[in-house]
Coordinates of C-alpha atoms in Angstrom, one line a residue:
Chain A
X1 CA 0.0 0.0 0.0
X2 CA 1.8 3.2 -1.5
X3 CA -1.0 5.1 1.0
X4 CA 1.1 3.5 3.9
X5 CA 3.7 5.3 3.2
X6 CA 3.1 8.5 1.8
X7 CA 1.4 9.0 5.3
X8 CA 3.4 7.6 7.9
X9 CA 6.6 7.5 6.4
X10 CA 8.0 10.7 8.2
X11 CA 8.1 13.9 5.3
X12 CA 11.2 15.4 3.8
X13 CA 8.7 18.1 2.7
X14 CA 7.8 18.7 6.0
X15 CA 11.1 18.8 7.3
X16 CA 12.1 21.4 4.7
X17 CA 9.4 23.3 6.1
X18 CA 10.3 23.3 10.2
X19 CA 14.1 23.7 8.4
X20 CA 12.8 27.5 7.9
X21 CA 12.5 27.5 11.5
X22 CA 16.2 26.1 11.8
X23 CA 18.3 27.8 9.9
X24 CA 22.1 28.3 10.4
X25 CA 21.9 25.5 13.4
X26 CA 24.7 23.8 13.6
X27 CA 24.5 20.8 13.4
X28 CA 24.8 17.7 11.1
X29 CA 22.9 14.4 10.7
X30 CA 22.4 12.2 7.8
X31 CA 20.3 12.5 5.6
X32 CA 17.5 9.8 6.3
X33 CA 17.2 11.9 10.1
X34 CA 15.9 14.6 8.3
X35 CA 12.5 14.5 9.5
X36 CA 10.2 14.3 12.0
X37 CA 6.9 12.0 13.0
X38 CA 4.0 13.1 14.2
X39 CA 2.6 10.0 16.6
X40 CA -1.4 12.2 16.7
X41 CA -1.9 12.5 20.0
X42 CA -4.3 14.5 21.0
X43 CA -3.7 17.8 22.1
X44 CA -0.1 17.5 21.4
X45 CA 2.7 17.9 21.3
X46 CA 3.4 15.3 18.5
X47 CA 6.0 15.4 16.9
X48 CA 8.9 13.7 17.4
X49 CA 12.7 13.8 16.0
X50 CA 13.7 10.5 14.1
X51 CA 17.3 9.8 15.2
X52 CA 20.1 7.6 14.1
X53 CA 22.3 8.2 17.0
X54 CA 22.2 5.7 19.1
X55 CA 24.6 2.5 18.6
X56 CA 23.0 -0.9 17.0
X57 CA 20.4 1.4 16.1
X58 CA 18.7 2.1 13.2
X59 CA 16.3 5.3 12.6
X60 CA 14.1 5.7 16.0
X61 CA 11.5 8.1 17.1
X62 CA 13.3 9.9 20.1
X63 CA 11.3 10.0 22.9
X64 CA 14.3 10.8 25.5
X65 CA 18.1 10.7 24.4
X66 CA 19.4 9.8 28.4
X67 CA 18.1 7.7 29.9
X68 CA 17.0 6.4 26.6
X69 CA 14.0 6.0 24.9
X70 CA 13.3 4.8 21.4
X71 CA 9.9 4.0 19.9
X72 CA 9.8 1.7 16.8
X73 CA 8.6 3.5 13.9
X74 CA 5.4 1.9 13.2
X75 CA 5.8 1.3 9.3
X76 CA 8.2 -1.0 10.9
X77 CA 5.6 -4.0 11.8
X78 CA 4.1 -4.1 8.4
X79 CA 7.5 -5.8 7.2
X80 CA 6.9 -9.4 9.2
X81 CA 6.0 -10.3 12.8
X82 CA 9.2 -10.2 14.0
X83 CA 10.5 -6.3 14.7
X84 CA 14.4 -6.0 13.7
X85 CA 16.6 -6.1 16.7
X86 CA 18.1 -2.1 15.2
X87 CA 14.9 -1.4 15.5
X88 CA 13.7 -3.1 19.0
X89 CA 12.2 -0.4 21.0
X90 CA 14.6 0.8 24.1
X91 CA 13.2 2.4 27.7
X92 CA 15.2 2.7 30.1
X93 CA 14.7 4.6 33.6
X94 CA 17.9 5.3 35.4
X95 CA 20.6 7.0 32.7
X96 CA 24.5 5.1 34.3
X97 CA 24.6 2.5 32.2
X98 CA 27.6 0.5 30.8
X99 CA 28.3 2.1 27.2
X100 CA 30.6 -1.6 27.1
X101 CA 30.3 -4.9 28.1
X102 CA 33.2 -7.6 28.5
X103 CA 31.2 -10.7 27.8
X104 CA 34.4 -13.1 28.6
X105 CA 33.8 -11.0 32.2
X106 CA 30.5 -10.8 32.7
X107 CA 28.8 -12.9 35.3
X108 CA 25.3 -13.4 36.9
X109 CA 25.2 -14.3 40.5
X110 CA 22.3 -16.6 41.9
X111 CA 21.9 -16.2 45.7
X112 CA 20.1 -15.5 48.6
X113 CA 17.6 -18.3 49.9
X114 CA 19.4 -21.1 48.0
X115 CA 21.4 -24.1 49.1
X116 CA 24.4 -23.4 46.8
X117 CA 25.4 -19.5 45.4
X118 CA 26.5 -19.4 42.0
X119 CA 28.3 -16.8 39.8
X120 CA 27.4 -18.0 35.9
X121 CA 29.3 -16.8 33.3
X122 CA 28.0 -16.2 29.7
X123 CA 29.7 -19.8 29.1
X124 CA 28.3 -21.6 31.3
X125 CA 25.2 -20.4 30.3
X126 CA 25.7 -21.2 26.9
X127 CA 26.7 -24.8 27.9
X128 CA 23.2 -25.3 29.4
X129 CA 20.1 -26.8 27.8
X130 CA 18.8 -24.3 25.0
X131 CA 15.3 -22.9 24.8
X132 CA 14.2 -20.7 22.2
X133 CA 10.2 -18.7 22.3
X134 CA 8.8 -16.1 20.4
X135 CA 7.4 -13.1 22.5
X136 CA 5.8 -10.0 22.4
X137 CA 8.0 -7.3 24.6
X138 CA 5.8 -4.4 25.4
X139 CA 6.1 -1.3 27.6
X140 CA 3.4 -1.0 30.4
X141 CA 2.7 2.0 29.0
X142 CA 2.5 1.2 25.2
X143 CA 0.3 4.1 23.6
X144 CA 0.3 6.4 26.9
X145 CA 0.4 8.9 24.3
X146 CA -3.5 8.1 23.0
X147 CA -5.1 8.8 26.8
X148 CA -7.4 10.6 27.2
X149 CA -7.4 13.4 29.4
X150 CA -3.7 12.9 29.2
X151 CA -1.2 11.7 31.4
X152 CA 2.2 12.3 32.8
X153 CA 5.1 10.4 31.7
X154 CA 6.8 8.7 28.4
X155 CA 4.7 10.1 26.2
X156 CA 4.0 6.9 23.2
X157 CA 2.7 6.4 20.5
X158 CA 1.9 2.4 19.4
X159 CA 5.4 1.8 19.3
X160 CA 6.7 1.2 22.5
X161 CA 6.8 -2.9 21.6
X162 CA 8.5 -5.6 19.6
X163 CA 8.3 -9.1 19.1
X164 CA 11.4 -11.8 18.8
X165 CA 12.4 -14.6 18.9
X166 CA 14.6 -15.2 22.2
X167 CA 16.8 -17.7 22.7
X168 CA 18.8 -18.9 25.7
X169 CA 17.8 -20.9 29.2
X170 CA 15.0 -21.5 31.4
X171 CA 15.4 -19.3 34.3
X172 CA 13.8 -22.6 36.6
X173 CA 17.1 -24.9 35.7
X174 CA 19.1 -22.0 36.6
X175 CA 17.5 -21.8 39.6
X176 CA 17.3 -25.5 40.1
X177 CA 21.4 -25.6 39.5
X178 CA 21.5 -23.5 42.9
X179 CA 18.8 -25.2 45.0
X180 CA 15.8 -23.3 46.1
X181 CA 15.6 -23.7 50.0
X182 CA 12.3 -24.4 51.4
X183 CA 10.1 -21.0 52.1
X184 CA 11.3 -18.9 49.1
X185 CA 8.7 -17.3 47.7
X186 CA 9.9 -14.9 44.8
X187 CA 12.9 -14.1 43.0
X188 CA 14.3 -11.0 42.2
X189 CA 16.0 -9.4 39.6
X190 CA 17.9 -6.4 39.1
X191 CA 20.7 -5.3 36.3
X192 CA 23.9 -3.5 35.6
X193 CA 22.7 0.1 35.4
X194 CA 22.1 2.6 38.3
X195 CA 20.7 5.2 39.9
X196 CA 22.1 8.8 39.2
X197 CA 21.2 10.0 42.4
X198 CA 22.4 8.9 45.8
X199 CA 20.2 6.7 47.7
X200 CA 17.5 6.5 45.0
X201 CA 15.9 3.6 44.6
X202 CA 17.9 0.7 41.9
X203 CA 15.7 -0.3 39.2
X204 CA 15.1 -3.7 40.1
X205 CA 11.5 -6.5 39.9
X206 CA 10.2 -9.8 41.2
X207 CA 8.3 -12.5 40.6
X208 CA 6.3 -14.9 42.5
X209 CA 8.7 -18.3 42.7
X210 CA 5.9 -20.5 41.0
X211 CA 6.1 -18.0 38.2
X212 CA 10.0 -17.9 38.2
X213 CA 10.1 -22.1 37.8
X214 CA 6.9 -22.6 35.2
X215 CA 9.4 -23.2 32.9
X216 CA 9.1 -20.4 30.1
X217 CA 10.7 -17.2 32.1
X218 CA 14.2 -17.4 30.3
X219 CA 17.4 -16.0 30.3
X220 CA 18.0 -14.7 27.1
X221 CA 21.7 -14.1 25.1
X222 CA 19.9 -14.2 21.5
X223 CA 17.6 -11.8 19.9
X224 CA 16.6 -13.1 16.4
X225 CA 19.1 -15.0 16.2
X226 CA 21.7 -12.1 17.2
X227 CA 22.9 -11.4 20.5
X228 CA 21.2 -8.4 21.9
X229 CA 21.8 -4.9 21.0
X230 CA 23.7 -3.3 24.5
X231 CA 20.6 -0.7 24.4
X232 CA 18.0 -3.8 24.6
X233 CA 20.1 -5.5 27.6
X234 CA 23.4 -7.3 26.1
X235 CA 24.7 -9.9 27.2
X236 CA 21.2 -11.4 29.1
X237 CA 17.9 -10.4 29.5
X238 CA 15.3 -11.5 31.5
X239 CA 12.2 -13.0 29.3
X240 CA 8.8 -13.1 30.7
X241 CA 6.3 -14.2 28.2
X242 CA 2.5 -12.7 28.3
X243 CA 4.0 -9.9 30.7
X244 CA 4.9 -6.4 30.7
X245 CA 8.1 -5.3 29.9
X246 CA 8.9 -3.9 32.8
X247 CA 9.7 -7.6 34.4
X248 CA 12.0 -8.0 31.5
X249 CA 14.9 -7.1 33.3
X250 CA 17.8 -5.7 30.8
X251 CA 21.8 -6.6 31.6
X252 CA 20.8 -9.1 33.9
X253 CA 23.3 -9.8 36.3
X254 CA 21.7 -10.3 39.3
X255 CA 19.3 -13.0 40.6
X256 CA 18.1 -13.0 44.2
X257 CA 15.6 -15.9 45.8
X258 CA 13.6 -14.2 48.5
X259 CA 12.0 -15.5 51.3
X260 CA 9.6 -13.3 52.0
X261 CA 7.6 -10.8 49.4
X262 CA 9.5 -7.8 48.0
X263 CA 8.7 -4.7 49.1
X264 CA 11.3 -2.5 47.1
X265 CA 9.5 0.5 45.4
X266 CA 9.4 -1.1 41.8
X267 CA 7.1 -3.6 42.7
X268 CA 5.4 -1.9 46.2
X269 CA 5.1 1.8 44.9
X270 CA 5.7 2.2 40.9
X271 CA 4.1 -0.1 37.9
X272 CA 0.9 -0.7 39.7
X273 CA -2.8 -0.5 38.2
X274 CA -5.5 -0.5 39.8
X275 CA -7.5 -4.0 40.5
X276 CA -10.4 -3.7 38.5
X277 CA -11.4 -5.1 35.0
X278 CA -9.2 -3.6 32.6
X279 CA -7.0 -1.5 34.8
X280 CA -9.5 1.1 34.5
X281 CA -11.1 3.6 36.6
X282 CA -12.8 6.9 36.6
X283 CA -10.3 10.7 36.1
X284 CA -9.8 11.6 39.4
X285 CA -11.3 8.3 41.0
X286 CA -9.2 7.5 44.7
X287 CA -9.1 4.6 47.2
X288 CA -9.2 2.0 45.1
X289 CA -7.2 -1.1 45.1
X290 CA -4.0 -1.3 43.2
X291 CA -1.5 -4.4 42.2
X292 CA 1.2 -4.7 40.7
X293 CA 1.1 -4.6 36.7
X294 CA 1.4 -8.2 35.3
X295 CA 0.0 -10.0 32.2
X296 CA -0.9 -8.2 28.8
X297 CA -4.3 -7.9 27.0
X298 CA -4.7 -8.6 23.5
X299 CA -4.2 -6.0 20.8
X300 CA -4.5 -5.8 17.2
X301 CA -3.5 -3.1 14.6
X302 CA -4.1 -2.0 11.1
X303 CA -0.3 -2.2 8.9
X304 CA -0.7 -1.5 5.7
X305 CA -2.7 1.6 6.1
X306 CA -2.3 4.5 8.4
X307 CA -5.1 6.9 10.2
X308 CA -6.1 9.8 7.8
X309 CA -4.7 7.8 4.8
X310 CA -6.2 8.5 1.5
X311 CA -6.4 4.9 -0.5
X312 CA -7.7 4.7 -4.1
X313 CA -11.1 4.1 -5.2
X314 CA -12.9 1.4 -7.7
X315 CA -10.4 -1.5 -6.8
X316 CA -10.5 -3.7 -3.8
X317 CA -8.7 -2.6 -0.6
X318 CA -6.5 -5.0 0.8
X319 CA -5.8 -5.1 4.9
X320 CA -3.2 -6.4 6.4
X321 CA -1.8 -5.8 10.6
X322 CA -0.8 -7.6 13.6
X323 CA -2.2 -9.1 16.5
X324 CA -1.4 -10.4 20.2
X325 CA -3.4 -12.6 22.7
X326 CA -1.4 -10.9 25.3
X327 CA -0.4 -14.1 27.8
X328 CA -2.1 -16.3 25.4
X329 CA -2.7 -16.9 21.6
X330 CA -4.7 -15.1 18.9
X331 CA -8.0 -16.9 18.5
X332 CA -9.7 -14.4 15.8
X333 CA -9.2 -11.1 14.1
X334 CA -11.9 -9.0 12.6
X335 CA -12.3 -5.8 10.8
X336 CA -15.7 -3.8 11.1
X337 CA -16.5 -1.0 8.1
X338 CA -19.5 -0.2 10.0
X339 CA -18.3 1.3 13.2
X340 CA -18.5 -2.1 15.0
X341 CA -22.3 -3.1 13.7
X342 CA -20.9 -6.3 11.5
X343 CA -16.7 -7.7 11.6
X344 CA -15.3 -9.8 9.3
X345 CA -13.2 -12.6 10.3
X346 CA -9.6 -12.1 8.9
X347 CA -7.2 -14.9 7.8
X348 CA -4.7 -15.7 10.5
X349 CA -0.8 -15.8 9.0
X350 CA 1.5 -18.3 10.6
X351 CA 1.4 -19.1 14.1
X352 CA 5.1 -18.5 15.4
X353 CA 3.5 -19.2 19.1
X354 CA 1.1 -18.2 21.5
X355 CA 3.4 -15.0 23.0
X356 CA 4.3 -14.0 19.4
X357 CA 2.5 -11.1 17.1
X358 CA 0.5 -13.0 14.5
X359 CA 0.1 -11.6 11.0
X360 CA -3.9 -10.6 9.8
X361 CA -4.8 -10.3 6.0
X362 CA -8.6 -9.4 4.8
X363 CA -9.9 -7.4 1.7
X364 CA -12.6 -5.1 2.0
X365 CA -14.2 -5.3 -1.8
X366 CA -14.5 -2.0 -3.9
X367 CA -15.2 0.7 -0.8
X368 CA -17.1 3.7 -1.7
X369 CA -15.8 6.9 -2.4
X370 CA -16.2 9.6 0.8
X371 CA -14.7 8.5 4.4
X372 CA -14.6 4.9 5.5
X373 CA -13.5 4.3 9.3
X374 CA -12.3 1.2 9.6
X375 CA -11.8 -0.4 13.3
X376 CA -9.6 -4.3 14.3
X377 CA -10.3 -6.6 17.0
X378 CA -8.6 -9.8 18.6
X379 CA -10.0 -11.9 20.6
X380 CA -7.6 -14.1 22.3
X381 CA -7.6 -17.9 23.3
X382 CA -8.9 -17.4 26.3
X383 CA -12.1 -15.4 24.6
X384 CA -11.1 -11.9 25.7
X385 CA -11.8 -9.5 23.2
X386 CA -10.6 -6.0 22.9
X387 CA -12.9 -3.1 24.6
X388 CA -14.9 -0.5 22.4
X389 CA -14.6 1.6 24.8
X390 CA -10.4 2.8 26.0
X391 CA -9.4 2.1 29.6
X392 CA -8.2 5.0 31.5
X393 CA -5.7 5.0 34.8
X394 CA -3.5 7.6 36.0
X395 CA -0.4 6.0 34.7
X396 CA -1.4 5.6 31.9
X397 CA -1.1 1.4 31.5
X398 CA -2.3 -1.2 29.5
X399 CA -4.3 0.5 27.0
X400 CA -6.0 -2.2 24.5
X401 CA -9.1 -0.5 23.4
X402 CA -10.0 -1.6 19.8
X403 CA -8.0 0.3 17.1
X404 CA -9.4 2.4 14.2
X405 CA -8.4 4.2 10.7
X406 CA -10.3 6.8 9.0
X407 CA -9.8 6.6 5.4
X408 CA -10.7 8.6 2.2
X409 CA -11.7 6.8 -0.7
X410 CA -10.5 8.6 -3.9
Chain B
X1 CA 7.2 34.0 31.5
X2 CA 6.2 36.4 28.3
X3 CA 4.5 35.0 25.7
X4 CA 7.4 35.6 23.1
X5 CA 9.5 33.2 25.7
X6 CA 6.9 30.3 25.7
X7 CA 7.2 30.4 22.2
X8 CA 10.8 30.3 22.2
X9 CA 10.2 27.0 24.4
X10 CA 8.1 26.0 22.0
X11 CA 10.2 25.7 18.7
X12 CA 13.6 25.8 20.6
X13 CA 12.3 22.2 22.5
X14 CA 12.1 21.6 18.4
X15 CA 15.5 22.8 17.0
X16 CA 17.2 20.9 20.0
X17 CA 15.2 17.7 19.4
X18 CA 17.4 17.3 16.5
X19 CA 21.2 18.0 18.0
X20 CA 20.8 14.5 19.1
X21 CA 21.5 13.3 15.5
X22 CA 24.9 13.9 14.9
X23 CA 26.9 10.8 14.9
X24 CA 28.4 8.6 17.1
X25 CA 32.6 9.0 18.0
X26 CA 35.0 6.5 16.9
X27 CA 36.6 4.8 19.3
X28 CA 39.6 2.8 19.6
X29 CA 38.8 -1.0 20.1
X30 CA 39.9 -2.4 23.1
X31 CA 41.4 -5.1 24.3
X32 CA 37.9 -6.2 26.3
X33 CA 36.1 -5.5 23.0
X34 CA 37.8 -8.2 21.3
X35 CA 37.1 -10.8 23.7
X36 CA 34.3 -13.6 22.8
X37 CA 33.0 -16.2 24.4
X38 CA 32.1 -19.9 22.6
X39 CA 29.9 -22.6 23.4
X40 CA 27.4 -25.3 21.3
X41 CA 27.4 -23.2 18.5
X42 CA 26.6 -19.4 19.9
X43 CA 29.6 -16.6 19.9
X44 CA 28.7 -14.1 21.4
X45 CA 30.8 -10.7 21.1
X46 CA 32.2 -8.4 24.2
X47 CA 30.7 -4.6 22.9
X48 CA 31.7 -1.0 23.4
X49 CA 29.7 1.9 22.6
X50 CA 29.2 5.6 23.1
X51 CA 25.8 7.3 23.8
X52 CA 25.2 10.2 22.3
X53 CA 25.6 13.3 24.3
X54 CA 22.2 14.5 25.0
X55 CA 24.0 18.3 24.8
X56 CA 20.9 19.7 25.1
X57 CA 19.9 22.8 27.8
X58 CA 16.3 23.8 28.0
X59 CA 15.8 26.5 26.4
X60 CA 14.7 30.4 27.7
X61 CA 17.9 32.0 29.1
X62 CA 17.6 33.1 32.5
X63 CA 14.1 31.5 32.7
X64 CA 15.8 28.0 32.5
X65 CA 18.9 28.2 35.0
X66 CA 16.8 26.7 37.8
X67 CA 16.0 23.6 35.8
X68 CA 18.9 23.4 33.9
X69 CA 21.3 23.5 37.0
X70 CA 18.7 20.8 38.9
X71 CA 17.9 18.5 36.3
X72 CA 20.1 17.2 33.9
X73 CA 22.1 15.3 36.4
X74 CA 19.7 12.5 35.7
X75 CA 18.0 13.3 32.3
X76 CA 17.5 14.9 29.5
X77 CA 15.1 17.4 28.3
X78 CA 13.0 15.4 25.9
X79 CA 10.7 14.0 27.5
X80 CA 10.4 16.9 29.9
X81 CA 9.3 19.1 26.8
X82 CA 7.2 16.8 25.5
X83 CA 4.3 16.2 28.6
X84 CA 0.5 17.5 27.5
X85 CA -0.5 20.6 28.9
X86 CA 0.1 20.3 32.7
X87 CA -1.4 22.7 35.7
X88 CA 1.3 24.1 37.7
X89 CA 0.3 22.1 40.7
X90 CA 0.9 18.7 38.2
X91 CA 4.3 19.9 37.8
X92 CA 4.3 20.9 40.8
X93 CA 3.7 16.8 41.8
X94 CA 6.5 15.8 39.2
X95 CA 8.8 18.3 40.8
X96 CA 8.2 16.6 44.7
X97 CA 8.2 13.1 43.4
X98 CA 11.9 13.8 41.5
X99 CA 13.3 14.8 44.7
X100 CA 11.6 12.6 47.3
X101 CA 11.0 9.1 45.4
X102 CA 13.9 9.7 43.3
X103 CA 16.1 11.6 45.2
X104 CA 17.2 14.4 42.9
X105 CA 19.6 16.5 44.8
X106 CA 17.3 19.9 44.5
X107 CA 17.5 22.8 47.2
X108 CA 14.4 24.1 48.2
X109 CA 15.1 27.1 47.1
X110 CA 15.4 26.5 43.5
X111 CA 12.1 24.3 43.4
X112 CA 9.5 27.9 42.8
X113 CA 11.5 28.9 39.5
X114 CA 11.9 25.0 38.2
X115 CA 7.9 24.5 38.8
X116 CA 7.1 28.5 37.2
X117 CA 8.9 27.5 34.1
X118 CA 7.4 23.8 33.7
X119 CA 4.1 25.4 34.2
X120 CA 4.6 27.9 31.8
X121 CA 5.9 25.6 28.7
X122 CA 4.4 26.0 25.4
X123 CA 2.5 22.7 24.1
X124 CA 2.3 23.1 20.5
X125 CA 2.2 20.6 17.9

């Protein structure tokens, strides 16, 4: 679909245009950075700076340059279902981070409530049995950006995600290699970067120790088949499949069995939503219940053509997008042309698992000239379906609400 | 703030967005860099990078010193310029939660002008 990418595809015309506003600064860039993306949020501010800056980075919308963070431009998940690793969305919180990693150096410790210690280097990890899952990695708050009335923080558009294939080993024979004592009851994880500021809290998350042994949290060292770009947490990252990326722990070098719940302000203060259905509660709503964030909710996108598109008339319109169950696999996709009245099963691509982005393809036959909104919905294997309506919370999590395009037919 | 400053916020937040994009040092490869590690079929390959240096002041003179002085220790000024239309008393609430959650080393007497020039950014397009 040329309509793709005449309109998402950032404008050199309309950098030529803010250039007026630019003159004699001085600086350089390559060419391809010269332009900016506009992710529509409402209200604004917008517009974003691609940049090519970072290293084992392609072009990235720059949401923050320290401590990073990169969205994946969104033309990007129209090529396949799984995002290059140069082009893997990067967030991190606290900006000292190692620019270099030795890997013949590098070791993760295993301790706390376990019979043996263990300091693992990347080789003897390597040397271990070898698991390999496809997973979606999404931010919490994935398409913050789209809330409405707005609020605080990383401010998103759809891009804050990516799906790969991880490879590496199960984080429960890890575990099982040191002996978990009687009484543990999570594990915790933490990394090699750091506060800036004295005494601030170190970015570090747990999980429940039943959820730590099921057998498919993994320690990854491969990324599509590459080892992982340093911004997206070379040499080993934590995998947690169905979950939000903030469990998936980036230059993992640190793994703690607890024996008693973990109170440390990542999991007791920040990333929680409130317990109701869909995380969602009234602006300005208090004394509610909250928990920490956990699983993901399906989603499903359009691809192949972009909000205020403008596609040709008198031929058929093909669709094309992605979808995720969130913990589980896609059961069904459909479109609706008629603001959700009647939806139209789509064809399902391959099935690269149930944590992966699954590929949609429908037609819509000869559409009429004028506007057409067009809207996408997954339900998932376990027969949730995406809300007409969008959650709201005051951090801005989990949003999942069906997605739509408004098109003109030409 | 005057209005001719907010809009210097406005479209300088713009023109500094893109002082990120110039290119990456070269570096000398070190001895660590070299280093692999081997086993059942993987290499994997020791890394050294540079991060782009943010470089980047928030813009409005005198206006910004406050700010400027406080908070770049720990970040940049992207995302900063680039929150919705916020009330001075939500800033105000980013402000407190920087230095008490997140310990940023701010004296209390530089917290008024930090707060007066978040509340008065521009939020254009």
């Amino acid at each position: 679909m040329t309509s793709f990418d005449r309109d998402r595809t950032p404008s050199r015309r309309h950098f030529l245009k803010q250039g007026s506003l630019i003159g004699g600064m001085a600086v350089t860039y390559p060419a391809w950075a010269a332009a900016v993306v506009d992710l529509g949020l409402p209200g604004g501010p917008s517009q974003r700076a691609l940049t090519g800056g970072f290293p084992q980075k392609g072009p990235m919308i720059l949401q923050r340059s320290r401590a990073p963070m990169l969205e994946t431009p969104f033309e990007t998940f129209d090529r396949g279902v799984f995002t290059p690793n140069d082009r893997f969305f990067v967030r991190w919180h606290w900006a000292d981070i190692p620019e270099a990693v030795d890997v013949a150096a590098f070791k993760v410790a295993v301790r706390g409530h376990v019979n043996t210690p263990l300091s693992l280097s990347m080789a003897d990890l390597l040397k271990m049995p070898r698991v390999d899952l496809a997973a979606v990695n999404q931010c919490s708050g994935n398409s913050r950006g789209y809330f409405q009335p707005r609020v605080a923080g990383g401010q998103w558009g759809n891009g804050a995600m990516g799906n790969a294939r991880w490879t590496g080993v199960r984080l429960r024979d890890v575990l099982d290699r040191a002996g978990i004592k009687s009484g543990a009851v999570a594990v915790r994880f933490n990394g090699l970067d750091q506060p800036t500021a004295d005494t601030a809290p170190d970015f570090i998350k747990s999980l429940d120790i039943e959820h730590a042994r099921d057998g498919e949290v993994m320690l990854a060292f491969e990324m599509n088949g590459e080892q992982l770009p340093l911004l997206n947490g070379f040499p080993l990252r934590l995998i947690v499949p169905g979950w939000y990326a903030t469990y998936w722990v980036k230059m993992l070098n640190d793994i703690e069995v607890l024996d008693a719940p973990d109170k440390n302000f990542w999991m007791a203060a920040a990333y929680r939503i409130p317990d109701t259905p869909q995380a969602n509660v009234a602006p300005g709503q208090t004394g509610f219940k909250t928990v920490p964030i956990n699983r993901m909710v399906p989603r499903s996108f359009f691809t192949n053509v972009a909000d205020k598109a403008t596609v040709k008339s008198g031929a058929a319109l093909p669709l094309r997008g992605i979808a995720f169950g969130g913990d589980c696999g896609v059961a069904a996709v459909e479109v609706s042309a008629d603001q959700g009245k009647s939806w139209k099963k789509a064809t399902l691509g391959r099935d690269a698992g149930a944590y992966s982005f699954r590929q949609w393809t429908t037609q819509l036959a000869r559409p009429r000239s004028g506007k057409l909104t067009l809207q996408v919905r997954c339900t998932n294997t376990k027969g949730e379906v995406q809300p007409g309506e969008p959650n709201w919370n005051g951090s801005g999590f989990m949003r999942n609400v069906i997605e739509q395009v408004e098109l003109t037919i030409a | 703030m005057t209005p001719t400053g907010k809009s210097v916020v406005g479209i300088g937040a713009f023109m500094l967005a893109l002082g990120v994009l110039a290119g990456l040092d070269a570096r000398p490869i070190s001895a660590a860099e070299k280093s692999t590690v081997t086993a059942n079929g993987v290499t994997l390959h020791s890394v050294s990078t540079k991060f782009p240096d943010p470089g980047r002041l928030f813009p409005g003179g005198s206006s910004a010193d406050a700010i400027n002085n406080n908070c770049l220790a720990c970040h940049s000024i992207g995302m900063v310029l680039t929150q919705p239309k916020m009330s001075r008393a939500e800033w105000q609430a980013e402000v407190n939660k920087m230095r008490n959650t997140y310990k940023a080393p701010v004296a209390d007497a530089d917290v008024p002008a930090i707060v007066d020039y978040l509340a008065n950014i521009a939020v254009g397009k």
